Coordinates of C-alpha atoms in Angstrom, one line a residue:
X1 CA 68.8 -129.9 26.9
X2 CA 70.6 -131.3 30.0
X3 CA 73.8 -128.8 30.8
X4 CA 76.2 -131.2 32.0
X5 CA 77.7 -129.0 34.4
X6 CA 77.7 -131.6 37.4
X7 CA 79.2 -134.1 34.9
X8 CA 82.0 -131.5 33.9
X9 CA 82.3 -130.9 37.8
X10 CA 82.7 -134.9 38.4
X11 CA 85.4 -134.5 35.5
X12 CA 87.3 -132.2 37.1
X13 CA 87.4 -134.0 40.4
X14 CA 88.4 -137.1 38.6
X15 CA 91.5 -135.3 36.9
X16 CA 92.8 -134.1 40.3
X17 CA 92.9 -137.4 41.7
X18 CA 94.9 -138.8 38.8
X19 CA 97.1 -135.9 38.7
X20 CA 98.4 -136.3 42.6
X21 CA 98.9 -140.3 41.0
X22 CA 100.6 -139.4 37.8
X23 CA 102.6 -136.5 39.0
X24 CA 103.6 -138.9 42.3
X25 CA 105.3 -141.5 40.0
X26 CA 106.6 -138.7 37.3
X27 CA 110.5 -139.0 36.7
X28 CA 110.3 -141.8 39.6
X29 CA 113.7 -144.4 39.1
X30 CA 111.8 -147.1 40.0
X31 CA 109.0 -146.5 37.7
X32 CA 107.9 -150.1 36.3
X33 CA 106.8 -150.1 32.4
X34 CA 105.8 -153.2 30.1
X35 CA 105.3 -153.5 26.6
X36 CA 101.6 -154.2 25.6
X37 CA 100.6 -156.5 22.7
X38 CA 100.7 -153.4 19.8
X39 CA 104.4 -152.9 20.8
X40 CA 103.4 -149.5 23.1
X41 CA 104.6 -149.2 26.5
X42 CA 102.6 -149.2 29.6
X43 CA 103.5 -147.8 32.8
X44 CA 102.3 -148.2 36.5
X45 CA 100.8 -144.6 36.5
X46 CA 98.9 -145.4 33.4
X47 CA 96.8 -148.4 35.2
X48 CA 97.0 -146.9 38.8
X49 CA 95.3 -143.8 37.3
X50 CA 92.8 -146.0 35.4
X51 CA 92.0 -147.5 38.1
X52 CA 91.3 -144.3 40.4
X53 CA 89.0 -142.9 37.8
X54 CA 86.9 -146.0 37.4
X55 CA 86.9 -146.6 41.2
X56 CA 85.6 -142.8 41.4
X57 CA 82.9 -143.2 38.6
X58 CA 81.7 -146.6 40.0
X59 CA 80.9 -144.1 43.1
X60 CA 79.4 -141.2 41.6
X61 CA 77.8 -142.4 38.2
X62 CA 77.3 -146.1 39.0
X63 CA 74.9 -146.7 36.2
X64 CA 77.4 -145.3 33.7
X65 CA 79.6 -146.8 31.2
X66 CA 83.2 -146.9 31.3
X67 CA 85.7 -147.3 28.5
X68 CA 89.4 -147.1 29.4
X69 CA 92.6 -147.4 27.0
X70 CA 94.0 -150.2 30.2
X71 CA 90.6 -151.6 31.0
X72 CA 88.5 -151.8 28.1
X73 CA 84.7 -151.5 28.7
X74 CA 82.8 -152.4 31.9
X75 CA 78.9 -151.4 32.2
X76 CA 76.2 -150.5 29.1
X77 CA 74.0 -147.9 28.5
X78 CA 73.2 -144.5 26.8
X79 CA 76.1 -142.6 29.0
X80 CA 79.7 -143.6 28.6
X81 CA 82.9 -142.1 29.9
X82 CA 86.1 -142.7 27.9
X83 CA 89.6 -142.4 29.7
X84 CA 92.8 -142.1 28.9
X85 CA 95.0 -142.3 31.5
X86 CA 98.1 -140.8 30.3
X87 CA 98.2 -139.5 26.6
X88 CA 102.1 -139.7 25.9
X89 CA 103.1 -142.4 27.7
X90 CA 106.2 -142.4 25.8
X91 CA 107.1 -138.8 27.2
X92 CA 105.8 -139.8 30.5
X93 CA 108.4 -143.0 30.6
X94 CA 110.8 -140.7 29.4
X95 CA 110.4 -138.1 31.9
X96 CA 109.4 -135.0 28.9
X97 CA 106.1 -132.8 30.3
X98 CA 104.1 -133.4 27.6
X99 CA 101.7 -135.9 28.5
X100 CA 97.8 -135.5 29.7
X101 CA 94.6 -137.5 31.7
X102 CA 92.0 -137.4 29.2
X103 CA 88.0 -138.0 30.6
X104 CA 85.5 -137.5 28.2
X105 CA 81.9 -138.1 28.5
X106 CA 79.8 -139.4 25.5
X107 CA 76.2 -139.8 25.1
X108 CA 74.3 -142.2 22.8
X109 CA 72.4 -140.6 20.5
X110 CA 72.0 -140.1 16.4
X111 CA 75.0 -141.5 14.4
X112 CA 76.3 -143.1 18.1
X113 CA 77.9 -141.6 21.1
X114 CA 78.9 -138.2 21.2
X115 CA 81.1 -136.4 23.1
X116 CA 79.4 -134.1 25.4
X117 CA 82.1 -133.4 28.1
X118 CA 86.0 -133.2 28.0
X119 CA 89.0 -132.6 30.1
X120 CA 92.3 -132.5 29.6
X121 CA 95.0 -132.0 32.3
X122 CA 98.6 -132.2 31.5
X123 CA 99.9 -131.8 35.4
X124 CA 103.5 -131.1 34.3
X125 CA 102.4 -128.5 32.2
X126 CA 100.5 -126.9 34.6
X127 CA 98.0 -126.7 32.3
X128 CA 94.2 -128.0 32.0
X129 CA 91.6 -127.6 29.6
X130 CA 87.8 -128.3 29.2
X131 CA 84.7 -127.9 27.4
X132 CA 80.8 -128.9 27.7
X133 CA 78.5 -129.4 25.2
X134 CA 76.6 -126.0 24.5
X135 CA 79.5 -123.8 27.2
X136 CA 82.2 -123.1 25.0
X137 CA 85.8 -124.1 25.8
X138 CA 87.9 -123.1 28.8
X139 CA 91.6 -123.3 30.1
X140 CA 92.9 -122.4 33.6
X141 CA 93.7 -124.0 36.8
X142 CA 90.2 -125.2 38.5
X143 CA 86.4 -124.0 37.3
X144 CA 86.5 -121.1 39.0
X145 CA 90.4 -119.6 37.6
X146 CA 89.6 -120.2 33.8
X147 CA 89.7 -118.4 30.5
X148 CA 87.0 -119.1 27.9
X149 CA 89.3 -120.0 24.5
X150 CA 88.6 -120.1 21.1
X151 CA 90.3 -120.9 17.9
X152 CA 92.4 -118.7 15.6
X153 CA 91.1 -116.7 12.4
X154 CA 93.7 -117.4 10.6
X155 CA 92.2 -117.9 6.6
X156 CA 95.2 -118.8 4.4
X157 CA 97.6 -121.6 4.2
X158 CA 100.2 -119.5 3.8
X159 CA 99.6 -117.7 7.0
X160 CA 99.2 -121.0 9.0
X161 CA 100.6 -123.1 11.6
X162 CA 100.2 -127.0 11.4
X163 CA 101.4 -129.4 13.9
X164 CA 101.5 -133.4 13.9
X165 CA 103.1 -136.0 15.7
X166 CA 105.2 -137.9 13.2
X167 CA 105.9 -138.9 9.7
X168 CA 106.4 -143.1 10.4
X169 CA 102.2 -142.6 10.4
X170 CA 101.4 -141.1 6.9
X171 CA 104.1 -142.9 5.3
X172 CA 102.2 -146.1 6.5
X173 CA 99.0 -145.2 5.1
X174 CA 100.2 -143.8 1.7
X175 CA 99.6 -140.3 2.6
X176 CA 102.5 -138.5 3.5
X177 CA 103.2 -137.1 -0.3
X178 CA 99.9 -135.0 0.7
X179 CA 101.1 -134.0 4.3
X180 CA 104.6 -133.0 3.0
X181 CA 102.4 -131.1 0.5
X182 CA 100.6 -129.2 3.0
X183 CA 103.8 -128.9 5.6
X184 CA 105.5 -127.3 1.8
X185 CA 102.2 -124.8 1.6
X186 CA 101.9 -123.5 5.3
X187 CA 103.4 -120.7 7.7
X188 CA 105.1 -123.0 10.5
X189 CA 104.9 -126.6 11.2
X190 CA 105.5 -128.2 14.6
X191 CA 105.7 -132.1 15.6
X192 CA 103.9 -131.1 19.5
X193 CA 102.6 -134.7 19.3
X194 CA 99.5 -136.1 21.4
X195 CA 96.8 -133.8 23.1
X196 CA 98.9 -130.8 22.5
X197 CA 98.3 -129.2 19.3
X198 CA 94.2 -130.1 19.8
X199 CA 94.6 -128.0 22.8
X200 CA 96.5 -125.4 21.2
X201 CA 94.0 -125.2 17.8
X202 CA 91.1 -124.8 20.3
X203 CA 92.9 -122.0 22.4
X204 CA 93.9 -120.5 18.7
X205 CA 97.8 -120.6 18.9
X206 CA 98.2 -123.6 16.1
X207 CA 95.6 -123.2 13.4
X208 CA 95.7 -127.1 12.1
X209 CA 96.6 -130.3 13.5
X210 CA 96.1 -134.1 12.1
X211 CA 97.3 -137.6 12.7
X212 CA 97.2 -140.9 11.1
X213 CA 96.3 -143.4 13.3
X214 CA 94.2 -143.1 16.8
X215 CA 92.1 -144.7 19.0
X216 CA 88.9 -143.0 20.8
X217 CA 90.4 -142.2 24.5
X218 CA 92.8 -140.7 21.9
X219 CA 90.1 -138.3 20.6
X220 CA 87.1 -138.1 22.5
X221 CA 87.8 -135.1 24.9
X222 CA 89.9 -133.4 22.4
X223 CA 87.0 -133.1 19.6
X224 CA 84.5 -131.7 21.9
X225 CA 87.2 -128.8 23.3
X226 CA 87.7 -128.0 19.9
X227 CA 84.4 -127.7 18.6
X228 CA 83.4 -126.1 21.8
X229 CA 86.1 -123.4 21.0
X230 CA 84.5 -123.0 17.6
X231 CA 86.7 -125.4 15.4
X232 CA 86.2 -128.4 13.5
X233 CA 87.3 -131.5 14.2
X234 CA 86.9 -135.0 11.6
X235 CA 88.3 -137.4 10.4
X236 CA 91.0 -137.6 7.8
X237 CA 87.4 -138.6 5.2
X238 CA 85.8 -135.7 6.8
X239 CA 83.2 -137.4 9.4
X240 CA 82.5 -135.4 12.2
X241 CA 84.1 -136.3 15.5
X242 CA 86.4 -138.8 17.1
X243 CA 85.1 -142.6 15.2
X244 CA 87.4 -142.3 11.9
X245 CA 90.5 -143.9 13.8
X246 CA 92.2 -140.5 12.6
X247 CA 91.7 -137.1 13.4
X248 CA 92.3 -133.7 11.8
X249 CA 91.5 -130.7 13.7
X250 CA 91.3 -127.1 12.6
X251 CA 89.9 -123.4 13.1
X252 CA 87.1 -124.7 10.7
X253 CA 88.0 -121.8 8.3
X254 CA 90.8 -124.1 6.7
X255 CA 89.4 -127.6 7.2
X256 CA 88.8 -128.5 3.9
X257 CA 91.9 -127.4 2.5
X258 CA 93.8 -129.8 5.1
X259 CA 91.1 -132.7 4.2
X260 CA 92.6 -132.1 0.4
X261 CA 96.2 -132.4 1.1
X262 CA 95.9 -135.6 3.7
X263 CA 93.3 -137.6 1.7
X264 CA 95.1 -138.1 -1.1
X265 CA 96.8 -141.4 -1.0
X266 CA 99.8 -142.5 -3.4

């Protein structure tokens, strides 16, 4: 089984280059944003970071293929890496912390490409997270200043924290009598919003998270952290990993009670 250490290495190195870009052009007055065709905004730092990662893979992993939330795909094959320049572009615009680089890598192989590396690094935070495929989970500054993680054992609803991103989502789909259901049922809720609560299910200090509506750079890195940290992450019909266009996330102990609440559809 290959260990993907070199490719988590590459990932890393990837991330810092787009951090010194994003964090460059952070709460900058001159910062140029456009809308895009689905109505979400796009900013300078989102493409010039793109860009630097794909310039940087073209490099070091030439016969790869790249899939970018800016860029679309460029190349074919078995390996793919999936970017997303900023997660939270709206925060980022806005000049709030929260926002991430994510690089995942996925591999072809039964039921399609599967996430085998992910990174996450939310510069303003000061924060990064990462996993491998068959290394666990890990949060710290650099490779060699990381924690190992791992996800809460929390077992009961009541005893729970939940976080999400917004309501507009399940009200869209039908849903949102089962989330305010489940936000009636649990310990705590939180609207954290993006890569956050994924991060914080896989380092165990929220015990659920789910939203409505997402694309792959959206999900890729995140479900193999979490897994890696020893949760589950589906979509909202319970397939595993990031292909449903949704996501819920958990410490795996309460998965299928939060499936129950958000499937059900009004």
């Amino acid at each position: 089984m290959p260990d993907y250490l070199d490719d988590l290495r590459l990932a890393h190195v990837l991330a810092d280059a787009a951090d010194a870009a994003t964090m460059a052009r952070f709460k900058a007055l001159d910062l140029k944003v456009e809308t895009k065709p689905d109505m979400t905004p796009v900013s300078e730092a989102d493409k010039a970071a793109e860009e630097l990662i794909r310039g940087q893979l073209q490099r070091a992993r030439p016969r790869d293929a790249v899939l970018g939330e800016e860029y679309g795909i460029e190349g074919t094959g078995p390996r793919r890496w999936v970017v997303d320049p900023i997660d939270g572009t709206k925060n980022y615009v806005r000049g709030v912390p929260v926002w991430a680089t994510l690089i995942s890598l996925m591999e072809a192989g039964e039921g399609g490409y599967q996430p085998v590396v992910g990174l996450v690094s939310a510069p303003a935070l000061g924060r990064r997270w990462w996993a491998a495929k068959g290394h666990g989970a890990y949060s710290g500054r650099s490779l060699t200043s990381a924690g190992r993680i791992h996800v809460s054992r929390v077992g009961r609803l009541p005893d729970a924290s939940f976080a999400y991103s917004s309501l507009s989502g399940w009200e869209e789909q039908g849903r949102l009598d089962g989330f305010l259901d489940l936000t009636r049922e649990v310990w705590r809720t939180r609207a954290y919003g993006d890569f956050w609560p994924y991060m914080m299910v896989a380092e165990g200090s929220v015990d659920l998270c789910a939203e409505p509506e997402l694309s792959l750079w959206d999900m890729a890195a995140n479900a193999i952290i979490v897994t890696e940290a020893g949760g589950t992450f589906t979509g909202l019909d319970g397939r595993p990993g990031p292909h449903s266009g949704n996501a819920a996330a958990s410490n795996g102990l309460l998965h299928d009670e939060l499936l129950g609440y958000l499937a059900q559809r009004h």
